[in-house]
Amino acid sequence: MVNGKQELAITRPIGSSSGGARDVRRHPMRPPGLPWVLPALVVTMGVIYYGIGYTGNVSLFNWNGLSDNPPNIGIKNYQGILADPVFWQALEHTIVFFVVVVVVQTALGFIFAVLLHSPIRFAVLYKIIIFVPVVLAPAVMAPVFRQIWAVDGPINRLLGDVGLGALEQPWIAQSSTSLAVIISIQVWEFTGLTFVLYYAAMGQIDSTVLEAARIDGAGNIRIILSIIWPDVRGTTVALAMLTAIGSLKTFDIPYLVTAGGPNYSTEFLGTYIFRISIPQAHVGYGAALSVLLLILALTMAIMLQARGREKEGPAV
Amino acid sequence: MFEARGRLAKIGLQLVVTLMVLPFLFPLVAMVAGSLSGQGWGNYAKVLAVPGFALFFRNSAIIAISTIVIVYVVSLPAAFGFSKLHIRKKEFYFWLILVCITLPEVVLLAPLFVLASQLGLFNTYWAVVIPLAALHVPFAVLLTRNFVDGIPDELFEAARVDGASSMDIFWNMVIPLSRPIAAAVVIFTLLASWNDYLLPLVFLQDPTTETITLIPQYFVGEFNNDQTKVLASAVITAFPEVVAYLLLQRLFERGLSAGALK
């Protein structure tokens, strides 16, 4: 079968279409490549596209995941979602999460990178401390964070010790602070990645430019704002993209630290889909939610692709 | 980047970095301190004495290695095909794969759940390895194709003139030349599969097949919510990851940043 395809690809361009013929002239020695990309296509299409198609189909049914003949209810699941306050809350949390994480992580990662490119002692040690969280599984750190932010945990104890006892509060057990805790955990986990990317990008800046600026009398702040920040713009955009995709995928931390609560205050699309589909067994409704999440993710993919075409910055 | 001439400025700079790093250090210190409270090292002894504790690590290793092998074996030929060979509607196929980069795994939950029960894949590594591989092939293809694109065409054309087949070229040129990017693919696939939580949570219910990311929950049950032991198990679970990072620091940092750098 593979051989058949190979032959087809060889003979076709020589045959008829002018586009193909031009192709052949331009790459006179390019043998067929389809068999080489076939495994990758089969794996992604087989699992992911099958899954998407299946989910799309299931989203039209009122199905508990077990019954043989679930009723087809058309777009009722989607109508239900649009009227579902938890869905809108989850969406809002995702957006708040994304905006705060992008701003804080970009600022911290950038500042760390600038500082650690400066004459600092034990720079390697600082680098390790910032980066270690990136390699640790969020699922493994979750109980640690539950403990840290607990009512009788180290954060409250620390506040009491420094005389700020008035600020002690049940951080993850009240809706006013739970999302902030989730965001802080995310920032802790992934600032290291932001930092490493900026650190590498700054390493590529031409040092003579910096020296020239200094000779012209530019101070530290001026150099950072006028030379370094614009120079790493590509990295900033790539990181914003990565964070946007990551925000849509958020699951482990809110699921394990706050279980989406209290009172849905840390519900994200991922945790909501899981809750609806598995423990509550509303598989049809969960599938419709998945389709909406997918549309959001696809919008991101298209923006990403458009950027990749520009070829001026990193391709993520 | 900062220039600090005076002694005072240098000390000031050092102080700022130290203060900024403290919040990052704090959870790690709290984790270790918490794991040693109560019975001290006894907590670790208790955790390590739980029968089958090593199985979590074995299972995670099997899943991570299988995923890495599949991703590598599938992505590198694809990169070669997309970059240096003739495919009609090449960019369309590439785009089909690329789109999947943004796919959240939770979207696949329902179909994978049904598929796994029909094929009897519950509590098997396949139920986790295959979706993981499918989810990470797209990014690996993007990375490796960008890398192979950077290898000059003339090199391949010269080999062809000398009579090399695509297979010869792949074995003798593409594989050795793409080693740096292969390292990046291995690292990011390793982290993604080793740290994955959702797929094992749903598909591995039998403790003998569970992965390290399920350890905390297991121990919350096992030790009746005794936090010190749960923290001790978190430290033990984190330990190999930290050691691997410290040993392969540059590889990790470069691997994770490979996608975003020119």
Coordinates of C-alpha atoms in Angstrom, one line a residue:
Chain A
M1 CA 0.0 0.0 0.0
V2 CA 2.8 2.3 0.9
N3 CA 4.5 1.4 -2.4
G4 CA 1.3 2.2 -4.4
K5 CA 1.2 5.7 -2.8
Q6 CA 4.8 6.2 -3.6
E7 CA 4.2 5.5 -7.3
L8 CA 1.2 7.7 -7.4
A9 CA 3.2 10.6 -6.1
I10 CA 6.0 10.1 -8.6
T11 CA 3.8 9.8 -11.7
R12 CA 1.3 12.4 -11.0
P13 CA 3.3 15.7 -11.4
I14 CA 4.8 14.5 -14.7
G15 CA 1.4 13.7 -16.0
S16 CA -0.9 16.7 -16.4
S17 CA -1.5 19.6 -14.1
S18 CA 0.7 22.6 -14.8
G19 CA 1.1 23.3 -11.0
G20 CA 2.6 19.9 -10.5
A21 CA 4.9 20.3 -13.5
R22 CA 6.2 23.5 -12.2
D23 CA 6.8 21.8 -8.9
V24 CA 8.9 19.1 -10.5
R25 CA 11.0 21.6 -12.4
R26 CA 11.7 23.5 -9.2
H27 CA 12.6 20.4 -7.2
P28 CA 13.9 18.1 -9.8
M29 CA 15.1 15.5 -7.3
R30 CA 12.5 15.5 -4.7
P31 CA 11.2 12.0 -4.1
P32 CA 7.7 11.4 -2.7
G33 CA 7.3 12.2 1.0
L34 CA 3.8 11.0 1.8
P35 CA 4.9 7.7 3.3
W36 CA 7.2 9.6 5.6
V37 CA 4.4 11.8 7.1
L38 CA 1.8 9.1 7.1
P39 CA 2.5 7.7 10.6
A40 CA 2.2 11.2 12.1
L41 CA -1.0 11.8 10.2
V42 CA -2.4 8.5 11.3
V43 CA -1.6 9.0 14.9
T44 CA -3.0 12.5 15.1
M45 CA -5.9 12.0 12.8
G46 CA -6.7 8.6 14.2
V47 CA -6.9 9.8 17.8
I48 CA -7.6 13.5 17.8
Y49 CA -9.8 13.9 14.7
Y50 CA -11.7 10.7 15.6
G51 CA -12.2 12.1 19.1
I52 CA -13.4 15.5 17.9
G53 CA -15.8 13.9 15.5
Y54 CA -17.1 11.6 18.2
T55 CA -17.5 14.4 20.6
G56 CA -19.3 16.6 18.1
N57 CA -21.8 13.8 17.5
V58 CA -22.3 13.0 21.2
S59 CA -22.9 16.6 21.9
L60 CA -26.3 16.3 20.1
F61 CA -27.6 13.6 22.5
N62 CA -28.8 13.5 26.0
W63 CA -26.5 10.7 27.0
N64 CA -25.2 9.3 30.3
G65 CA -22.4 7.4 28.7
L66 CA -24.0 4.0 29.2
S67 CA -27.5 3.8 27.7
D68 CA -27.8 2.2 24.2
N69 CA -30.3 4.5 22.6
P70 CA -29.9 8.0 23.9
P71 CA -32.4 10.6 22.6
N72 CA -31.2 13.0 20.0
I73 CA -32.0 16.4 21.3
G74 CA -30.4 18.5 18.6
I75 CA -28.7 21.7 19.8
K76 CA -30.5 21.6 23.2
N77 CA -27.2 21.0 25.0
Y78 CA -25.7 24.1 23.4
Q79 CA -28.8 26.2 24.3
G80 CA -28.5 24.8 27.8
I81 CA -24.8 25.9 28.0
L82 CA -25.5 29.4 26.9
A83 CA -28.0 29.7 29.7
D84 CA -25.7 28.0 32.2
P85 CA -24.2 30.5 34.7
V86 CA -21.4 28.1 35.6
F87 CA -20.2 28.0 32.0
W88 CA -20.0 31.8 31.9
Q89 CA -18.2 31.8 35.2
A90 CA -15.7 29.3 34.0
L91 CA -15.1 31.4 30.9
E92 CA -14.6 34.5 33.0
H93 CA -12.2 32.7 35.3
T94 CA -10.2 31.5 32.3
I95 CA -9.9 35.1 31.0
V96 CA -9.0 36.6 34.4
F97 CA -6.5 33.8 34.9
F98 CA -5.0 34.4 31.5
V99 CA -4.7 38.1 31.9
V100 CA -3.2 38.1 35.4
V101 CA -0.9 35.2 34.7
V102 CA 0.4 36.8 31.5
V103 CA 1.1 40.1 33.1
V104 CA 2.7 38.8 36.3
Q105 CA 4.7 36.0 34.6
T106 CA 6.0 38.3 31.9
A107 CA 7.0 41.0 34.4
L108 CA 8.7 38.5 36.8
G109 CA 10.3 36.4 34.1
F110 CA 11.6 39.6 32.4
I111 CA 12.9 41.2 35.6
F112 CA 14.6 37.9 36.7
A113 CA 16.3 37.6 33.3
V114 CA 17.6 41.2 33.4
L115 CA 18.8 40.8 37.0
L116 CA 20.5 37.5 36.4
H117 CA 22.3 38.9 33.4
S118 CA 23.7 41.5 35.7
P119 CA 26.7 41.0 38.0
I120 CA 25.1 38.9 40.7
R121 CA 26.7 36.3 43.0
F122 CA 25.3 32.8 43.0
A123 CA 23.3 33.4 39.8
V124 CA 23.2 29.7 39.1
L125 CA 21.6 29.0 42.5
Y126 CA 18.9 31.6 41.8
K127 CA 18.3 30.2 38.3
I128 CA 17.8 26.7 39.8
I129 CA 15.3 27.9 42.4
I130 CA 13.2 29.7 39.8
F131 CA 13.3 26.8 37.3
V132 CA 12.8 23.8 39.6
P133 CA 9.0 24.4 39.8
V134 CA 8.7 24.0 36.0
V135 CA 9.8 20.3 36.2
L136 CA 7.7 19.4 39.2
A137 CA 4.3 17.9 38.4
P138 CA 1.4 20.2 39.4
A139 CA -0.4 17.1 40.6
V140 CA 2.5 16.3 43.0
M141 CA 2.7 19.9 44.3
A142 CA -1.1 20.3 44.8
P143 CA -1.2 18.8 48.3
V144 CA 1.8 21.0 49.2
F145 CA -0.2 24.1 48.2
R146 CA -3.3 22.9 49.9
Q147 CA -1.2 22.7 53.1
I148 CA 0.5 26.0 52.6
W149 CA -2.7 28.0 52.1
A150 CA -4.7 26.0 54.8
V151 CA -6.2 27.9 57.7
D152 CA -3.5 26.6 60.0
G153 CA -0.9 26.5 57.3
P154 CA 2.5 28.3 57.0
I155 CA 1.1 31.4 55.2
N156 CA -1.2 32.3 58.0
R157 CA 1.4 31.4 60.6
L158 CA 3.9 33.7 58.8
L159 CA 1.3 36.5 58.8
G160 CA 0.7 36.0 62.5
D161 CA 4.5 36.0 63.2
V162 CA 5.2 39.3 61.4
G163 CA 2.3 41.0 63.2
L164 CA -0.2 40.9 60.3
G165 CA -2.5 38.5 62.1
A166 CA -5.5 40.5 60.9
L167 CA -4.8 39.3 57.4
E168 CA -5.1 35.6 58.3
Q169 CA -7.9 34.0 56.4
P170 CA -9.1 30.7 54.9
W171 CA -7.5 31.4 51.6
I172 CA -8.7 28.4 49.6
A173 CA -12.0 28.0 51.4
Q174 CA -13.5 31.3 50.5
S175 CA -14.6 32.5 47.0
S176 CA -13.0 35.9 47.3
T177 CA -9.4 34.6 47.5
S178 CA -9.5 31.1 45.9
L179 CA -8.9 32.2 42.3
A180 CA -6.0 34.4 43.4
V181 CA -4.5 31.4 45.1
I182 CA -4.9 29.2 41.9
I183 CA -3.3 32.0 39.9
S184 CA -0.4 32.3 42.3
I185 CA 0.3 28.6 42.0
Q186 CA 0.3 28.8 38.3
V187 CA 2.8 31.7 38.4
W188 CA 5.0 29.8 40.8
E189 CA 5.0 26.8 38.5
F190 CA 5.7 28.5 35.2
T191 CA 7.6 31.7 35.8
G192 CA 10.7 29.6 35.4
L193 CA 9.9 28.9 31.8
T194 CA 9.2 32.6 31.0
F195 CA 12.5 33.4 32.7
V196 CA 14.5 30.9 30.7
L197 CA 13.1 32.1 27.4
Y198 CA 13.8 35.7 28.2
Y199 CA 17.2 34.8 29.6
A200 CA 18.1 33.1 26.3
A201 CA 16.6 35.9 24.2
M202 CA 18.6 38.5 26.1
G203 CA 21.8 36.5 25.6
Q204 CA 21.4 37.1 21.8
I205 CA 21.3 40.9 22.2
D206 CA 24.4 42.5 20.6
S207 CA 26.4 43.8 23.6
T208 CA 28.0 46.5 21.5
V209 CA 24.6 48.2 21.2
L210 CA 24.3 48.2 24.9
E211 CA 27.8 49.6 25.3
A212 CA 27.2 52.3 22.7
A213 CA 24.0 53.3 24.6
R214 CA 25.9 53.5 27.8
I215 CA 28.6 55.7 26.3
D216 CA 25.8 58.0 25.1
G217 CA 24.7 58.3 28.7
A218 CA 21.7 56.0 28.8
G219 CA 21.0 54.7 32.3
N220 CA 19.9 51.2 33.4
I221 CA 16.2 51.9 33.2
R222 CA 16.5 53.6 29.8
I223 CA 18.4 50.7 28.4
I224 CA 15.9 48.2 29.6
L225 CA 12.9 50.1 28.3
S226 CA 14.4 51.3 25.0
I227 CA 16.7 48.4 23.9
I228 CA 16.1 45.2 25.8
W229 CA 12.3 45.2 26.0
P230 CA 11.7 45.9 22.3
D231 CA 14.4 43.4 21.4
V232 CA 12.7 40.5 23.1
R233 CA 9.2 41.4 21.8
G234 CA 9.1 38.2 19.8
T235 CA 9.5 36.1 23.0
T236 CA 6.9 38.2 24.8
V237 CA 4.3 37.5 22.0
A238 CA 5.2 33.8 21.9
L239 CA 4.8 33.5 25.7
A240 CA 1.5 35.3 25.6
M241 CA 0.3 32.7 23.0
L242 CA 1.6 29.8 25.1
T243 CA -0.2 31.2 28.2
A244 CA -3.4 31.6 26.3
I245 CA -3.3 28.0 25.2
G246 CA -2.3 26.9 28.6
S247 CA -5.2 28.8 30.2
L248 CA -7.7 26.9 28.1
K249 CA -6.0 23.6 29.2
T250 CA -6.0 24.5 32.9
F251 CA -7.1 21.5 34.9
D252 CA -4.7 19.9 37.4
I253 CA -4.2 22.9 39.8
P254 CA -7.8 24.0 40.2
Y255 CA -9.1 20.4 40.3
L256 CA -6.6 19.3 42.9
V257 CA -6.2 22.4 45.1
T258 CA -9.8 23.7 45.3
A259 CA -11.8 21.1 43.3
G260 CA -13.3 24.1 41.3
G261 CA -14.8 25.6 44.4
P262 CA -15.8 26.9 46.8
N263 CA -19.1 27.7 45.1
Y264 CA -17.6 27.4 41.6
S265 CA -15.2 30.3 42.3
T266 CA -12.3 28.4 40.7
E267 CA -14.2 26.4 38.0
F268 CA -12.5 26.4 34.7
L269 CA -13.7 24.9 31.4
G270 CA -11.5 21.9 31.9
T271 CA -12.6 21.1 35.4
Y272 CA -16.3 21.8 34.5
I273 CA -16.1 19.4 31.5
F274 CA -14.6 16.7 33.7
R275 CA -17.1 17.2 36.5
I276 CA -20.0 17.1 34.1
S277 CA -18.8 14.2 32.0
I278 CA -17.3 11.7 34.5
P279 CA -18.7 12.1 38.0
Q280 CA -22.1 13.5 36.9
A281 CA -22.2 11.3 33.7
H282 CA -23.9 14.0 31.5
V283 CA -21.7 13.0 28.7
G284 CA -23.7 14.7 26.0
Y285 CA -23.6 18.1 27.8
G286 CA -19.9 17.6 28.6
A287 CA -19.3 16.9 24.9
A288 CA -21.1 20.1 23.9
L289 CA -18.9 22.0 26.4
S290 CA -15.9 20.3 24.8
V291 CA -16.9 21.5 21.4
L292 CA -17.1 25.1 22.6
L293 CA -13.7 24.8 24.3
L294 CA -12.4 23.3 21.0
I295 CA -13.7 26.3 19.0
L296 CA -11.9 28.6 21.4
A297 CA -8.7 26.5 21.1
L298 CA -9.0 26.5 17.3
T299 CA -9.3 30.2 17.2
M300 CA -6.0 30.3 19.1
A301 CA -4.5 27.9 16.6
I302 CA -5.5 30.0 13.7
M303 CA -4.0 33.1 15.3
L304 CA -0.9 31.1 15.9
Q305 CA -0.7 29.9 12.4
A306 CA -1.2 33.4 11.1
R307 CA 1.8 34.4 13.2
G308 CA 3.9 31.5 12.0
R309 CA 3.4 32.7 8.4
E310 CA 4.8 36.1 9.3
K311 CA 8.1 34.4 10.0
E312 CA 9.5 37.4 11.8
G313 CA 9.4 36.1 15.3
P314 CA 9.6 32.7 17.1
A315 CA 7.0 30.2 15.9
V316 CA 6.1 29.2 19.4
Chain B
M1 CA 22.2 43.9 31.7
F2 CA 22.1 46.0 34.8
E3 CA 25.3 47.9 35.4
A4 CA 26.1 48.2 39.1
R5 CA 29.3 50.1 39.7
G6 CA 29.4 51.0 43.4
R7 CA 29.5 48.4 46.2
L8 CA 26.2 49.7 47.5
A9 CA 24.5 49.2 44.1
K10 CA 25.8 45.7 44.0
I11 CA 24.5 44.8 47.4
G12 CA 21.2 46.4 46.5
L13 CA 20.9 44.4 43.4
Q14 CA 21.7 41.2 45.3
L15 CA 19.1 42.0 47.9
V16 CA 16.4 42.6 45.3
V17 CA 17.0 39.3 43.5
T18 CA 17.1 37.4 46.9
L19 CA 13.8 39.0 48.0
M20 CA 12.2 38.1 44.6
V21 CA 13.4 34.5 44.8
L22 CA 12.1 33.9 48.3
P23 CA 8.5 33.3 47.3
F24 CA 9.7 30.6 44.8
L25 CA 11.8 28.9 47.5
F26 CA 9.1 29.1 50.1
P27 CA 6.8 26.2 48.9
L28 CA 9.8 23.9 48.5
V29 CA 11.0 24.7 52.0
A30 CA 7.5 24.4 53.4
M31 CA 7.2 21.0 51.7
V32 CA 10.4 19.6 53.2
A33 CA 9.7 21.1 56.6
G34 CA 6.2 19.8 56.7
S35 CA 7.3 16.3 55.7
L36 CA 9.7 16.3 58.6
S37 CA 7.4 17.4 61.3
G38 CA 5.8 14.9 63.7
Q39 CA 7.8 11.7 63.3
G40 CA 10.6 13.3 61.4
W41 CA 12.4 10.9 59.1
G42 CA 9.9 8.3 60.3
N43 CA 7.4 9.8 57.9
Y44 CA 9.7 8.8 55.0
A45 CA 10.2 5.4 56.4
K46 CA 6.4 4.9 56.6
V47 CA 5.9 6.1 53.0
L48 CA 8.7 3.9 51.6
A49 CA 7.4 0.9 53.5
V50 CA 4.0 1.1 51.7
P51 CA 3.9 -2.0 49.5
G52 CA 4.0 -1.3 45.8
F53 CA 5.3 2.3 46.2
A54 CA 8.0 1.6 43.6
L55 CA 5.3 0.6 41.1
F56 CA 4.1 4.2 40.7
F57 CA 7.6 5.1 39.5
R58 CA 7.9 2.1 37.3
N59 CA 4.5 2.8 35.7
S60 CA 5.4 6.5 35.1
A61 CA 8.7 5.4 33.6
I62 CA 7.0 2.9 31.2
I63 CA 4.5 5.5 30.1
A64 CA 7.0 8.2 29.6
I65 CA 9.4 6.1 27.7
S66 CA 6.8 4.6 25.5
T67 CA 5.4 8.0 24.7
I68 CA 8.8 9.4 23.9
V69 CA 9.6 6.5 21.6
I70 CA 6.3 6.8 19.7
V71 CA 6.6 10.6 19.4
Y72 CA 10.2 10.4 18.2
V73 CA 9.6 7.6 15.7
V74 CA 6.6 9.3 14.2
S75 CA 7.8 12.9 14.2
L76 CA 11.2 12.8 12.8
P77 CA 10.3 11.0 9.5
A78 CA 7.3 13.4 9.2
A79 CA 9.7 16.4 9.6
F80 CA 11.9 14.9 6.9
G81 CA 8.9 14.4 4.6
F82 CA 7.4 17.8 5.2
S83 CA 10.8 19.6 4.9
K84 CA 12.7 17.9 2.1
L85 CA 10.4 15.6 0.1
H86 CA 7.7 16.1 -2.4
I87 CA 4.1 15.9 -1.1
R88 CA 1.1 17.3 -2.9
K89 CA -0.9 19.7 -0.7
K90 CA 1.9 19.5 1.8
E91 CA 1.0 22.6 3.8
F92 CA -2.6 21.4 4.1
Y93 CA -1.4 18.2 5.8
F94 CA 1.0 20.1 7.9
W95 CA -1.8 22.4 9.0
L96 CA -4.0 19.4 9.9
I97 CA -1.4 18.2 12.3
L98 CA -0.4 21.7 13.6
V99 CA -4.0 22.6 14.5
C100 CA -3.9 19.9 17.2
I101 CA -1.3 21.7 19.2
T102 CA -3.9 23.7 21.0
L103 CA -6.2 20.8 21.8
P104 CA -6.9 20.5 25.5
E105 CA -6.8 16.8 26.5
V106 CA -10.1 17.1 28.4
V107 CA -11.9 17.4 25.0
L108 CA -10.9 13.8 24.2
L109 CA -12.3 12.5 27.5
A110 CA -15.6 11.2 26.2
P111 CA -14.4 9.4 23.1
L112 CA -11.4 8.0 24.8
F113 CA -13.5 6.8 27.6
V114 CA -15.9 4.9 25.3
L115 CA -13.1 3.6 23.1
A116 CA -11.2 2.3 26.1
S117 CA -14.2 0.5 27.5
Q118 CA -15.0 -1.1 24.1
L119 CA -11.4 -2.2 23.5
G120 CA -10.9 -3.3 27.1
L121 CA -8.0 -0.8 27.6
F122 CA -8.9 0.3 31.1
N123 CA -5.9 -0.1 33.5
T124 CA -3.5 -0.7 30.6
Y125 CA -0.7 1.7 29.7
W126 CA -2.0 2.0 26.2
A127 CA -5.0 4.0 27.4
V128 CA -2.6 6.7 28.5
V129 CA 0.3 6.3 26.1
I130 CA -1.6 6.5 22.8
P131 CA -3.6 9.7 23.6
L132 CA -0.4 11.3 25.1
A133 CA 1.6 10.5 22.0
A134 CA -1.2 11.8 19.7
L135 CA -1.4 15.0 21.8
H136 CA 2.4 15.6 21.6
V137 CA 3.2 14.6 18.1
P138 CA 1.9 17.9 16.6
F139 CA 4.3 20.0 18.6
A140 CA 7.2 17.6 18.0
V141 CA 6.5 17.7 14.2
L142 CA 6.5 21.5 14.3
L143 CA 9.8 21.7 16.2
T144 CA 11.6 19.0 14.1
R145 CA 10.3 20.4 10.8
N146 CA 11.5 23.9 11.6
F147 CA 14.9 22.3 12.5
V148 CA 15.2 20.2 9.4
D149 CA 14.1 23.2 7.3
G150 CA 17.3 24.8 8.5
I151 CA 19.5 22.1 7.0
P152 CA 20.6 23.2 3.5
D153 CA 18.9 21.4 0.5
E154 CA 22.2 21.2 -1.3
L155 CA 23.4 18.7 1.3
F156 CA 20.6 16.4 0.4
E157 CA 20.8 17.0 -3.3
A158 CA 24.5 16.1 -3.2
A159 CA 23.7 12.8 -1.5
R160 CA 21.1 12.1 -4.1
V161 CA 23.5 12.7 -6.9
D162 CA 25.7 10.1 -5.3
G163 CA 22.8 7.7 -5.4
A164 CA 21.5 7.8 -1.9
S165 CA 17.9 6.8 -1.4
S166 CA 15.5 8.6 0.9
M167 CA 16.0 5.9 3.5
D168 CA 19.8 6.3 3.3
I169 CA 19.5 10.0 3.7
F170 CA 17.2 9.7 6.6
W171 CA 19.4 7.2 8.5
N172 CA 22.8 8.7 7.7
M173 CA 22.0 12.4 7.6
V174 CA 18.7 13.4 9.1
I175 CA 19.0 11.4 12.3
P176 CA 22.5 12.4 13.2
L177 CA 22.0 16.1 12.2
S178 CA 18.8 16.5 14.1
R179 CA 20.2 15.3 17.4
P180 CA 19.9 18.7 19.2
I181 CA 16.2 19.0 18.4
A182 CA 15.6 15.4 19.2
A183 CA 16.9 16.1 22.7
A184 CA 14.4 19.0 22.9
V185 CA 11.6 16.6 21.8
V186 CA 12.6 14.0 24.4
I187 CA 12.7 16.5 27.2
F188 CA 9.4 18.1 26.6
T189 CA 7.7 14.8 25.9
L190 CA 9.2 13.4 29.1
L191 CA 8.0 16.3 31.2
A192 CA 4.5 16.3 29.6
S193 CA 4.0 12.5 30.0
W194 CA 5.7 12.1 33.4
N195 CA 3.7 15.0 34.8
D196 CA 0.4 14.2 33.2
Y197 CA -2.5 13.8 35.6
L198 CA -5.9 13.7 33.8
L199 CA -5.4 10.6 31.6
P200 CA -4.0 8.4 34.4
L201 CA -6.8 9.7 36.7
V202 CA -9.5 8.5 34.3
F203 CA -8.0 5.4 32.8
L204 CA -5.8 3.9 35.5
Q205 CA -7.9 2.9 38.5
D206 CA -5.9 -0.1 39.6
P207 CA -3.0 0.8 42.0
T208 CA -0.6 -1.5 40.2
T209 CA -0.9 0.6 37.0
E210 CA -1.1 4.0 38.6
T211 CA 1.4 6.8 38.0
I212 CA 3.4 9.1 40.3
T213 CA 0.9 11.9 39.7
L214 CA -1.7 9.8 41.5
I215 CA 0.4 9.3 44.6
P216 CA -0.9 12.2 46.6
Q217 CA -4.5 11.0 46.3
Y218 CA -3.5 7.5 47.1
F219 CA -1.7 8.6 50.2
V220 CA -4.5 10.8 51.4
G221 CA -6.5 7.6 51.6
E222 CA -3.7 5.4 52.8
F223 CA -2.7 7.6 55.8
N224 CA -6.1 8.9 56.6
N225 CA -5.1 12.4 55.6
D226 CA -2.0 12.6 57.7
Q227 CA -0.4 15.6 56.1
T228 CA 3.1 14.9 57.1
K229 CA 3.2 11.6 55.2
V230 CA 1.4 13.1 52.2
L231 CA 4.1 15.8 52.1
A232 CA 6.8 13.2 52.6
S233 CA 5.4 11.3 49.6
A234 CA 5.4 14.5 47.6
V235 CA 9.1 15.1 48.4
I236 CA 10.0 11.6 47.4
T237 CA 8.0 12.0 44.1
A238 CA 9.6 15.3 43.3
F239 CA 13.1 14.1 44.1
P240 CA 13.9 12.2 40.9
E241 CA 12.6 15.1 38.8
V242 CA 14.8 17.7 40.6
V243 CA 17.8 15.4 40.3
A244 CA 17.2 14.8 36.6
Y245 CA 16.9 18.6 36.1
L246 CA 20.1 19.3 38.1
L247 CA 22.0 16.7 36.1
L248 CA 20.7 17.8 32.7
Q249 CA 20.2 21.5 33.4
R250 CA 21.2 22.9 30.1
L251 CA 19.3 20.2 28.2
F252 CA 16.1 20.9 30.1
E253 CA 16.3 24.6 29.7
R254 CA 17.2 24.4 26.0
G255 CA 14.6 21.7 25.4
L256 CA 11.8 23.7 26.8
S257 CA 12.8 26.9 25.1
A258 CA 13.5 25.3 21.7
G259 CA 10.1 26.0 20.4
A260 CA 10.2 29.7 21.1
L261 CA 13.7 30.6 20.0
K262 CA 15.0 31.3 16.5

